[in-house]
Amino acid sequence: MLDDHDKIYPPSPEMAGKAWADRAKYDAMYKASVEDPEGFWAEHGKRVDWIKPFTKVKNTSFAPGNISIKWFEDGTLNVAANCIDRHLATRGDQTAIIWEPDDPEADAQHISYRQLHAHVCKMGNVLKGMGVGKGDRVVIYMPMIPQAAYAMLACARIGAIHSIVFAGFSPDALAARVTGCDAKVVITADEAPRGGRNTPLKANADTAFAKIAAGPKMLVVKRTGGDITMQDGRDFWLHELEAEASNDCAPEEMGAEDPLFILYTSGSTGQPKGVVHTTGGYLVFTAMTHQYVFDYKDGEVFWCTADVGWVTGHSYIVYGPLANGATTLMFEGVPTYPDAGRFWDVCDRHKVAQFYTAPTAIRALMGQGKQWVEKHDLSSLRILGTVGEPINPEAWNWYNDVVGGGRCPIVDTWWQTETGGHLLTPLPGAIPTKPGSATLPFFGVQPVVLEPTTGEEITTVEAEGVLCIKDSWPAQMRTVWGDHERFEKTYFSDYKNYYFSGDGCRRDKDGYYWITGRVDDVINVSGHRMGTAEVESALVAHPKVAEAAVVGYPHEVKGQGIYAYVTLMGGDEPSEELRKELETWVRKEIGPIAKPDCIQWAPGLPKTRSGKIMRRILRKIAENDYGALGDTSTLADPAVVDDLIANRMNR
Ligand code: 6R9
């Protein structure tokens, strides 16, 4: 009998001959892209408008001691001009952004390319008026409102580097990121409505500003009209400054390798890293993947449900779609408000053709039953996408059958903040899919599977090990902001001459890739990356916590949950009250997404004689998999393990 892993779904008959690429074209383009990357990207680099065309295409090296990544390096361009101005002549009145507010009773907004141009120019001039120039950093801490996209594009237009901080992050996390890139301006809003509740963004920013030594200014968007305080000389209303700003803001001429944005992401150490993306290669690659992976055709409505606080929102709500002159939908709310039919209501009302979301959302909605889907007409849907974590076959099948009616190819896209755009993904119309596999590489991407301990490349078709990439692609991150050494150490030192993804994977007999999850101390909670070390350092910052160890464990909806083992200071007793206090503490230190799902009181942690915490054992206990504990003989005190097992989840 076939199990789900062996099922193959060929491209649907609806796609045959109509998609941007069929199998023969994919094979030919892929071959060209890896055999002659220079020629391939010289050709596809032309999909964006250059002010000064590039003459050099690829100048990249993963060699130890000489990690250097440059694409189209002598070309100049402006990302905002590519995403807006160049469409004005042909599609000035076409909708660029459909904005669907949190409140289902409120009207959606349709912002045309011409209107987008005016908004972005005005905001660009406002930022200039606040002293922001080329190369300066601007932090964006915003709800999912059109002004968040205007802010990104305004920065790109004037050559400033944006760093978006997800609106769910705490004031402390915001302060650390503002300080980390020494931002001149922080753009925020009075409040962020989500699921019928308002988050006090401006008040959070005020709290953050009290911890920031340098004196950035604040630009505030009026979203709800809620009560806030404005500090004279520091805080400015966007609508007031815009009233006096000109509509005319010439796009700055940027080098292809000038930074476009910084985006902080969790790693295996305590401090998140500022991933730096640059201008030319990023735009070419996000535009090209958006077109081919979603088979985007002119006039279609494309909806990526991510938040612009994550890389998915950068690449596939804003830059990729707008570079292609697409209509992109921005949603302020959550999948379950006012009810579990919200996504499908939005797809129905706006006639969405491509719908791109995360497995965790699919699982949560699957749990609510298919009646929520069946109430709505989803006949406009053509392509479904997923991203963020491996999708389990059960969720894949539900997505395919219930949402897609068996008609819509599912593109399971594997990529990372660091990769800028899709690296492993099917192309609909070309690649048969298998539930749970991200299938094959996109053009120009050369994945390899390495034996984890030796670092040898496994050359047989079937392979299991760590996933690395052999050569550069245009949207690869270029450095860690302010710490190039950390860039080299994190991605190029464990396995020499390769980019190391941090993920494990399996390659099957058909050469398809199956991501098995992170191999480092990063866990994936609802598709969001969380460093276990980050949560641990938040916990030990609490005065009653002596020690903490955090691991991931399987969670039905979130994919992975956060399991924290906590040792209290002598004299402090465990209690329900203290558990709540620690949960609130972590929320405050990092944000709600970091709240532990389980806190187990641990009188002691399993340690080696040299004092290293044996996380492997803690992971097994959290997973309820005691048979696989492995060798515990090197532990300083093996009895600790029995206690932890007996009190798993404090039961
Ligand atoms: C785009 C994004 C990256 C990590 C990555 C991997 C996991 C992302 C996946 C997937 C299996 C997929 N991941 N897409 N795992 N299948 N289709 O999510 O970026 O937040 O940096 O996370 O997410 O573990 O290494 P980011």
Tab-separated table of C-alpha atoms in Angstrom, residues 47-432:
chain	number	residue	atom	x	y	z
A	47	ARG	CA	13.722	41.770	-15.542
A	48	VAL	CA	14.264	44.808	-13.339
A	49	ASP	CA	15.006	48.327	-14.562
A	50	TRP	CA	18.571	49.437	-14.033
A	51	ILE	CA	19.649	53.062	-13.967
A	52	LYS	CA	23.146	51.999	-14.955
A	53	PRO	CA	23.114	48.445	-16.322
A	54	PHE	CA	25.445	45.922	-14.703
A	55	THR	CA	28.393	44.514	-16.625
A	56	LYS	CA	29.491	42.088	-13.906
A	57	VAL	CA	26.981	39.397	-12.944
A	58	LYS	CA	28.314	37.105	-10.264
A	59	ASN	CA	31.257	37.571	-7.982
A	60	THR	CA	30.835	35.141	-5.138
A	61	SER	CA	33.008	32.883	-3.030
A	62	PHE	CA	32.261	30.499	-0.164
A	63	ALA	CA	35.960	29.691	0.263
A	64	PRO	CA	37.191	29.731	3.866
A	65	GLY	CA	38.842	33.055	4.631
A	66	ASN	CA	37.281	34.628	1.539
A	67	ILE	CA	33.503	34.627	1.988
A	68	SER	CA	32.244	37.282	-0.380
A	69	ILE	CA	28.927	37.617	-2.148
A	70	LYS	CA	28.268	40.195	-4.835
A	71	TRP	CA	25.710	40.144	-7.613
A	72	PHE	CA	25.308	42.666	-10.444
A	73	GLU	CA	27.815	44.722	-8.469
A	74	ASP	CA	28.425	47.603	-10.886
A	75	GLY	CA	24.749	48.127	-11.724
A	76	THR	CA	22.640	50.849	-10.131
A	77	LEU	CA	18.884	50.919	-9.573
A	78	ASN	CA	16.147	51.927	-7.178
A	79	VAL	CA	13.820	49.342	-5.691
A	80	ALA	CA	10.884	51.713	-5.186
A	81	ALA	CA	11.132	52.921	-8.796
A	82	ASN	CA	11.016	49.268	-9.867
A	83	CYS	CA	8.063	48.482	-7.632
A	84	ILE	CA	6.071	51.608	-8.524
A	85	ASP	CA	7.264	54.152	-11.072
A	86	ARG	CA	7.948	51.766	-13.899
A	87	HIS	CA	4.360	50.508	-13.750
A	88	LEU	CA	2.737	53.948	-13.879
A	89	ALA	CA	2.574	54.255	-17.659
A	90	THR	CA	0.939	50.863	-18.178
A	91	ARG	CA	-0.951	50.226	-14.954
A	92	GLY	CA	-1.195	53.463	-13.006
A	93	ASP	CA	-4.866	52.866	-12.230
A	94	GLN	CA	-4.523	49.171	-11.474
A	95	THR	CA	-4.770	48.220	-7.808
A	96	ALA	CA	-1.332	47.656	-6.314
A	97	ILE	CA	-2.463	46.902	-2.761
A	98	ILE	CA	-5.794	45.644	-1.493
A	99	TRP	CA	-5.957	46.297	2.211
A	100	GLU	CA	-8.346	44.166	4.255
A	101	PRO	CA	-8.722	45.634	7.758
A	102	ASP	CA	-9.100	43.613	10.947
A	103	ASP	CA	-12.729	44.615	11.353
A	104	PRO	CA	-14.737	42.566	8.842
A	105	GLU	CA	-17.441	45.264	8.773
A	106	ALA	CA	-14.985	47.978	7.700
A	107	ASP	CA	-14.402	48.635	3.997
A	108	ALA	CA	-11.357	47.237	2.268
A	109	GLN	CA	-9.122	49.781	0.534
A	110	HIS	CA	-7.849	49.557	-3.021
A	111	ILE	CA	-4.643	51.519	-3.523
A	112	SER	CA	-3.687	52.014	-7.164
A	113	TYR	CA	-0.098	52.176	-8.376
A	114	ARG	CA	-0.571	55.911	-8.887
A	115	GLN	CA	-1.834	56.399	-5.334
A	116	LEU	CA	0.965	54.206	-4.018
A	117	HIS	CA	3.433	56.452	-5.814
A	118	ALA	CA	2.016	59.567	-4.144
A	119	HIS	CA	1.973	57.997	-0.657
A	120	VAL	CA	5.526	56.707	-0.944
A	121	CYS	CA	6.888	59.987	-2.302
A	122	LYS	CA	5.259	61.924	0.503
A	123	MET	CA	6.560	59.588	3.162
A	124	GLY	CA	10.013	59.682	1.570
A	125	ASN	CA	9.999	63.455	1.867
A	126	VAL	CA	8.766	63.295	5.458
A	127	LEU	CA	11.650	60.986	6.347
A	128	LYS	CA	14.125	63.277	4.592
A	129	GLY	CA	12.681	66.179	6.549
A	130	MET	CA	13.389	64.241	9.743
A	131	GLY	CA	17.032	64.002	8.740
A	132	VAL	CA	17.055	60.537	7.180
A	133	GLY	CA	19.441	60.121	4.255
A	134	LYS	CA	21.033	57.413	2.154
A	135	GLY	CA	22.401	54.569	4.294
A	136	ASP	CA	20.602	55.703	7.476
A	137	ARG	CA	18.495	53.129	9.350
A	138	VAL	CA	14.783	53.367	9.996
A	139	VAL	CA	12.958	50.939	12.260
A	140	ILE	CA	9.367	50.077	11.315
A	141	TYR	CA	7.135	48.827	14.169
A	142	MET	CA	3.715	48.768	12.590
A	143	PRO	CA	0.400	47.003	12.249
A	144	MET	CA	-0.450	45.383	8.918
A	145	ILE	CA	-1.632	48.596	7.321
A	146	PRO	CA	-0.760	50.082	3.915
A	147	GLN	CA	1.484	52.624	5.643
A	148	ALA	CA	3.813	49.756	6.589
A	149	ALA	CA	4.367	49.063	2.884
A	150	TYR	CA	4.629	52.812	2.143
A	151	ALA	CA	7.281	53.056	4.866
A	152	MET	CA	9.348	50.204	3.398
A	153	LEU	CA	9.147	51.650	-0.092
A	154	ALA	CA	9.809	55.207	1.129
A	155	CYS	CA	13.036	53.994	2.744
A	156	ALA	CA	13.985	52.173	-0.443
A	157	ARG	CA	13.215	55.303	-2.456
A	158	ILE	CA	15.519	57.572	-0.466
A	159	GLY	CA	18.186	54.905	0.064
A	160	ALA	CA	17.546	54.395	3.775
A	161	ILE	CA	17.823	50.887	5.225
A	162	HIS	CA	14.697	49.624	6.966
A	163	SER	CA	14.559	47.183	9.810
A	164	ILE	CA	11.076	45.931	10.582
A	165	VAL	CA	10.331	44.765	14.100
A	166	PHE	CA	7.244	42.546	14.307
A	167	ALA	CA	4.464	44.413	16.138
A	168	GLY	CA	4.081	41.419	18.490
A	169	PHE	CA	7.552	41.995	19.902
A	170	SER	CA	7.994	43.561	23.320
A	171	PRO	CA	9.423	47.016	24.092
A	172	ASP	CA	12.682	45.353	25.190
A	173	ALA	CA	13.032	43.508	21.899
A	174	LEU	CA	12.247	46.742	20.034
A	175	ALA	CA	14.811	48.708	22.051
A	176	ALA	CA	17.517	46.122	21.355
A	177	ARG	CA	16.841	46.271	17.603
A	178	VAL	CA	16.691	50.071	17.456
A	179	THR	CA	19.997	50.266	19.316
A	180	GLY	CA	21.491	47.391	17.296
A	181	CYS	CA	21.238	49.315	14.028
A	182	ASP	CA	21.393	52.819	15.531
A	183	ALA	CA	18.143	53.894	13.870
A	184	LYS	CA	17.438	57.575	13.254
A	185	VAL	CA	13.679	57.201	13.107
A	186	VAL	CA	11.183	54.647	14.374
A	187	ILE	CA	7.896	54.518	12.474
A	188	THR	CA	4.963	53.206	14.461
A	189	ALA	CA	1.203	53.632	14.887
A	190	ASP	CA	-0.986	54.580	17.801
A	191	GLU	CA	-2.456	51.097	18.111
A	192	ALA	CA	-2.497	47.804	16.209
A	193	PRO	CA	-5.917	46.144	15.926
A	194	ARG	CA	-5.786	42.357	15.616
A	195	GLY	CA	-8.597	39.949	16.207
A	196	GLY	CA	-10.762	42.723	17.672
A	197	ARG	CA	-8.184	43.790	20.252
A	198	ASN	CA	-5.834	46.750	20.108
A	199	THR	CA	-2.144	46.429	20.943
A	200	PRO	CA	-0.746	49.719	22.305
A	201	LEU	CA	2.111	50.079	19.841
A	202	LYS	CA	2.930	53.712	20.564
A	203	ALA	CA	2.959	53.071	24.310
A	204	ASN	CA	5.262	50.078	23.726
A	205	ALA	CA	7.536	52.278	21.655
A	206	ASP	CA	7.550	54.862	24.472
A	207	THR	CA	8.677	52.155	26.901
A	208	ALA	CA	11.356	51.063	24.448
A	209	PHE	CA	12.569	54.642	23.952
A	210	ALA	CA	13.210	54.982	27.678
A	211	LYS	CA	15.882	52.288	27.206
A	212	ILE	CA	17.519	53.758	24.119
A	213	ALA	CA	20.516	55.971	24.823
A	214	ALA	CA	20.714	57.617	21.394
A	215	GLY	CA	17.819	59.904	20.582
A	216	PRO	CA	15.882	58.591	17.584
A	217	LYS	CA	12.711	60.347	16.487
A	218	MET	CA	9.325	58.741	16.221
A	219	LEU	CA	6.912	59.004	13.316
A	220	VAL	CA	3.397	57.970	14.281
A	221	VAL	CA	0.584	56.795	12.009
A	222	LYS	CA	-2.936	57.380	13.274
A	223	ARG	CA	-4.651	54.010	12.939
A	224	THR	CA	-7.321	53.823	15.652
A	225	GLY	CA	-7.304	57.315	17.150
A	226	GLY	CA	-6.711	55.699	20.555
A	227	ASP	CA	-5.339	57.696	23.431
A	228	ILE	CA	-1.586	58.189	23.301
A	229	THR	CA	0.930	60.772	24.462
A	230	MET	CA	3.192	62.583	22.029
A	231	GLN	CA	6.525	63.894	23.237
A	232	ASP	CA	7.284	67.350	21.929
A	233	GLY	CA	10.281	67.522	19.624
A	234	ARG	CA	10.630	63.738	19.507
A	235	ASP	CA	7.309	62.385	18.220
A	236	PHE	CA	5.583	63.480	15.017
A	237	TRP	CA	2.260	62.565	13.427
A	238	LEU	CA	2.677	61.294	9.892
A	239	HIS	CA	-0.502	62.996	8.668
A	240	GLU	CA	0.674	66.370	9.964
A	241	LEU	CA	4.084	66.171	8.317
A	242	GLU	CA	2.585	64.771	5.130
A	243	ALA	CA	0.232	67.698	4.841
A	244	GLU	CA	3.280	69.854	4.198
A	245	ALA	CA	5.341	67.349	2.216
A	246	SER	CA	5.722	67.420	-1.544
A	247	ASN	CA	4.562	64.622	-3.838
A	248	ASP	CA	7.792	64.809	-5.682
A	249	CYS	CA	10.603	62.617	-4.412
A	250	ALA	CA	13.227	61.476	-6.892
A	251	PRO	CA	14.368	57.886	-6.358
A	252	GLU	CA	17.946	57.680	-5.098
A	253	GLU	CA	20.400	55.877	-7.386
A	254	MET	CA	21.563	52.853	-5.394
A	255	GLY	CA	24.352	50.387	-6.029
A	256	ALA	CA	23.200	46.803	-6.499
A	257	GLU	CA	25.088	45.861	-3.362
A	258	ASP	CA	23.828	48.730	-1.179
A	259	PRO	CA	21.785	47.363	1.743
A	260	LEU	CA	18.014	47.397	1.264
A	261	PHE	CA	17.010	46.122	4.672
A	262	ILE	CA	18.040	44.485	7.916
A	263	LEU	CA	15.805	41.869	9.490
A	264	TYR	CA	16.591	40.349	12.852
A	265	THR	CA	16.152	36.609	13.184
A	266	SER	CA	16.800	34.062	15.891
A	267	GLY	CA	19.877	31.914	15.841
A	268	SER	CA	21.319	29.349	18.191
A	269	THR	CA	22.868	31.941	20.498
A	270	GLY	CA	21.099	34.437	22.745
A	271	GLN	CA	21.263	37.487	20.504
A	272	PRO	CA	19.180	37.635	17.309
A	273	LYS	CA	21.203	38.432	14.201
A	274	GLY	CA	20.572	41.344	11.868
A	275	VAL	CA	20.331	39.658	8.474
A	276	VAL	CA	21.358	42.108	5.733
A	277	HIS	CA	19.852	41.993	2.247
A	278	THR	CA	20.987	44.179	-0.613
A	279	THR	CA	19.281	45.818	-3.551
A	280	GLY	CA	19.802	44.255	-6.984
A	281	GLY	CA	20.034	40.493	-6.467
A	282	TYR	CA	17.272	40.486	-3.880
A	283	LEU	CA	14.834	42.258	-6.186
A	284	VAL	CA	15.622	40.092	-9.225
A	285	PHE	CA	15.232	36.886	-7.235
A	286	THR	CA	12.090	37.768	-5.288
A	287	ALA	CA	10.377	38.997	-8.454
A	288	MET	CA	11.359	35.920	-10.409
A	289	THR	CA	10.312	33.447	-7.714
A	290	HIS	CA	7.023	35.287	-7.244
A	291	GLN	CA	6.249	34.928	-10.940
A	292	TYR	CA	7.295	31.289	-11.437
A	293	VAL	CA	6.471	29.690	-8.095
A	294	PHE	CA	2.999	31.209	-7.881
A	295	ASP	CA	2.553	31.217	-11.661
A	296	TYR	CA	1.464	34.815	-11.259
A	297	LYS	CA	-0.360	36.296	-14.252
A	298	ASP	CA	-1.256	39.949	-14.848
A	299	GLY	CA	-4.414	41.076	-13.128
A	300	GLU	CA	-4.579	38.297	-10.566
A	301	VAL	CA	-5.005	38.981	-6.855
A	302	PHE	CA	-2.157	37.485	-4.850
A	303	TRP	CA	-2.468	36.972	-1.106
A	304	CYS	CA	0.338	36.121	1.263
A	305	THR	CA	-1.030	36.006	4.820
A	306	ALA	CA	2.307	36.644	6.536
A	307	ASP	CA	3.074	39.759	8.551
A	308	VAL	CA	5.565	42.251	7.094
A	309	GLY	CA	7.530	41.715	10.315
A	310	TRP	CA	8.796	38.420	8.851
A	311	VAL	CA	10.830	37.833	5.718
A	312	THR	CA	7.851	36.249	3.971
A	313	GLY	CA	6.031	39.564	4.203
A	314	HIS	CA	9.040	41.457	2.838
A	315	SER	CA	9.586	39.223	-0.177
A	316	TYR	CA	6.062	38.080	-1.016
A	317	ILE	CA	3.704	40.809	0.150
A	318	VAL	CA	5.762	43.791	-0.895
A	319	TYR	CA	8.904	43.468	-3.020
A	320	GLY	CA	8.336	40.422	-5.255
A	321	PRO	CA	4.698	41.120	-6.161
A	322	LEU	CA	5.090	44.883	-6.624
A	323	ALA	CA	8.208	44.445	-8.761
A	324	ASN	CA	5.977	42.329	-11.003
A	325	GLY	CA	3.170	44.894	-11.120
A	326	ALA	CA	0.890	42.533	-9.239
A	327	THR	CA	-2.120	43.215	-7.039
A	328	THR	CA	-1.058	42.164	-3.559
A	329	LEU	CA	-3.419	41.758	-0.632
A	330	MET	CA	-2.475	42.907	2.860
A	331	PHE	CA	-4.517	41.564	5.760
A	332	GLU	CA	-4.496	43.216	9.151
A	333	GLY	CA	-6.335	40.517	11.085
A	334	VAL	CA	-6.082	36.910	12.191
A	335	PRO	CA	-7.486	33.693	10.633
A	336	THR	CA	-10.073	33.136	13.351
A	337	TYR	CA	-11.663	36.566	13.732
A	338	PRO	CA	-14.574	37.076	13.686
A	339	ASP	CA	-14.714	33.326	12.976
A	340	ALA	CA	-12.752	30.486	11.387
A	341	GLY	CA	-14.102	31.422	7.954
A	342	ARG	CA	-12.242	34.720	7.689
A	343	PHE	CA	-9.503	33.598	5.270
A	344	TRP	CA	-12.069	32.066	2.942
A	345	ASP	CA	-14.352	35.065	3.169
A	346	VAL	CA	-11.449	37.286	2.106
A	347	CYS	CA	-10.479	34.907	-0.746
A	348	ASP	CA	-14.086	34.927	-1.917
A	349	ARG	CA	-14.699	38.685	-1.714
A	350	HIS	CA	-11.428	39.707	-3.339
A	351	LYS	CA	-11.271	36.827	-5.818
A	352	VAL	CA	-7.844	35.701	-4.687
A	353	ALA	CA	-5.967	33.533	-7.208
A	354	GLN	CA	-2.869	32.626	-5.179
A	355	PHE	CA	-3.140	32.004	-1.463
A	356	TYR	CA	0.061	31.588	0.561
A	357	THR	CA	0.015	30.714	4.266
A	358	ALA	CA	1.706	28.659	7.000
A	359	PRO	CA	1.027	25.051	8.050
A	360	THR	CA	0.183	26.174	11.583
A	361	ALA	CA	-2.727	28.249	10.253
A	362	ILE	CA	-3.915	25.332	8.130
A	363	ARG	CA	-3.833	22.984	11.117
A	364	ALA	CA	-5.684	25.449	13.319
A	365	LEU	CA	-8.422	25.930	10.697
A	366	MET	CA	-8.591	22.223	9.924
A	367	GLY	CA	-9.418	21.713	13.594
A	368	GLN	CA	-12.455	23.987	13.210
A	369	GLY	CA	-14.000	21.835	10.501
A	370	LYS	CA	-14.555	22.146	6.781
A	371	GLN	CA	-17.949	23.827	7.088
A	372	TRP	CA	-16.097	27.155	7.470
A	373	VAL	CA	-14.492	26.664	4.092
A	374	GLU	CA	-17.554	25.326	2.330
A	375	LYS	CA	-19.590	28.433	3.116
A	376	HIS	CA	-17.487	30.411	0.642
A	377	ASP	CA	-16.946	30.382	-3.089
A	378	LEU	CA	-13.276	29.581	-3.607
A	379	SER	CA	-13.437	29.077	-7.354
A	380	SER	CA	-11.045	32.010	-7.939
A	381	LEU	CA	-8.191	30.099	-6.263
A	382	ARG	CA	-5.592	28.643	-8.631
A	383	ILE	CA	-2.494	28.037	-6.537
A	384	LEU	CA	-2.012	27.313	-2.837
A	385	GLY	CA	1.277	27.845	-1.053
A	386	THR	CA	2.793	26.997	2.294
A	387	VAL	CA	5.890	28.197	4.111
A	388	GLY	CA	7.530	28.323	7.489
A	389	GLU	CA	7.783	24.724	8.637
A	390	PRO	CA	7.342	21.219	7.339
A	391	ILE	CA	3.700	20.520	6.514
A	392	ASN	CA	2.328	17.222	7.782
A	393	PRO	CA	0.548	15.124	5.130
A	394	GLU	CA	-2.781	15.358	6.988
A	395	ALA	CA	-2.774	19.150	6.791
A	396	TRP	CA	-1.504	18.990	3.207
A	397	ASN	CA	-4.397	16.732	2.184
A	398	TRP	CA	-6.959	18.942	3.889
A	399	TYR	CA	-5.511	22.011	2.171
A	400	ASN	CA	-5.527	20.198	-1.150
A	401	ASP	CA	-9.012	18.647	-0.897
A	402	VAL	CA	-11.060	21.046	1.203
A	403	VAL	CA	-9.524	24.410	0.297
A	404	GLY	CA	-8.244	23.652	-3.194
A	405	GLY	CA	-11.027	21.271	-4.175
A	406	GLY	CA	-8.324	19.026	-5.611
A	407	ARG	CA	-7.792	21.594	-8.411
A	408	CYS	CA	-5.028	23.797	-7.059
A	409	PRO	CA	-1.373	22.794	-7.028
A	410	ILE	CA	0.267	23.255	-3.619
A	411	VAL	CA	3.666	24.906	-3.622
A	412	ASP	CA	5.521	23.957	-0.442
A	413	THR	CA	8.273	26.574	-0.406
A	414	TRP	CA	11.378	26.014	1.693
A	415	TRP	CA	13.492	29.077	2.374
A	416	GLN	CA	14.765	31.283	5.175
A	417	THR	CA	15.233	34.884	6.249
A	418	GLU	CA	18.816	34.373	5.122
A	419	THR	CA	17.937	33.131	1.635
A	420	GLY	CA	15.707	36.109	0.766
A	421	GLY	CA	13.452	34.002	-1.457
A	422	HIS	CA	12.374	30.446	-2.288
A	423	LEU	CA	15.163	27.877	-2.678
A	424	LEU	CA	13.315	24.556	-2.737
A	425	THR	CA	9.832	24.553	-4.208
A	426	PRO	CA	7.711	22.974	-6.879
A	427	LEU	CA	6.709	25.072	-9.879
A	428	PRO	CA	3.010	24.513	-10.495
A	429	GLY	CA	2.503	23.165	-13.949
A	430	ALA	CA	5.968	21.627	-13.967
A	431	ILE	CA	6.705	19.601	-10.859
A	432	PRO	CA	4.504	16.808	-9.508
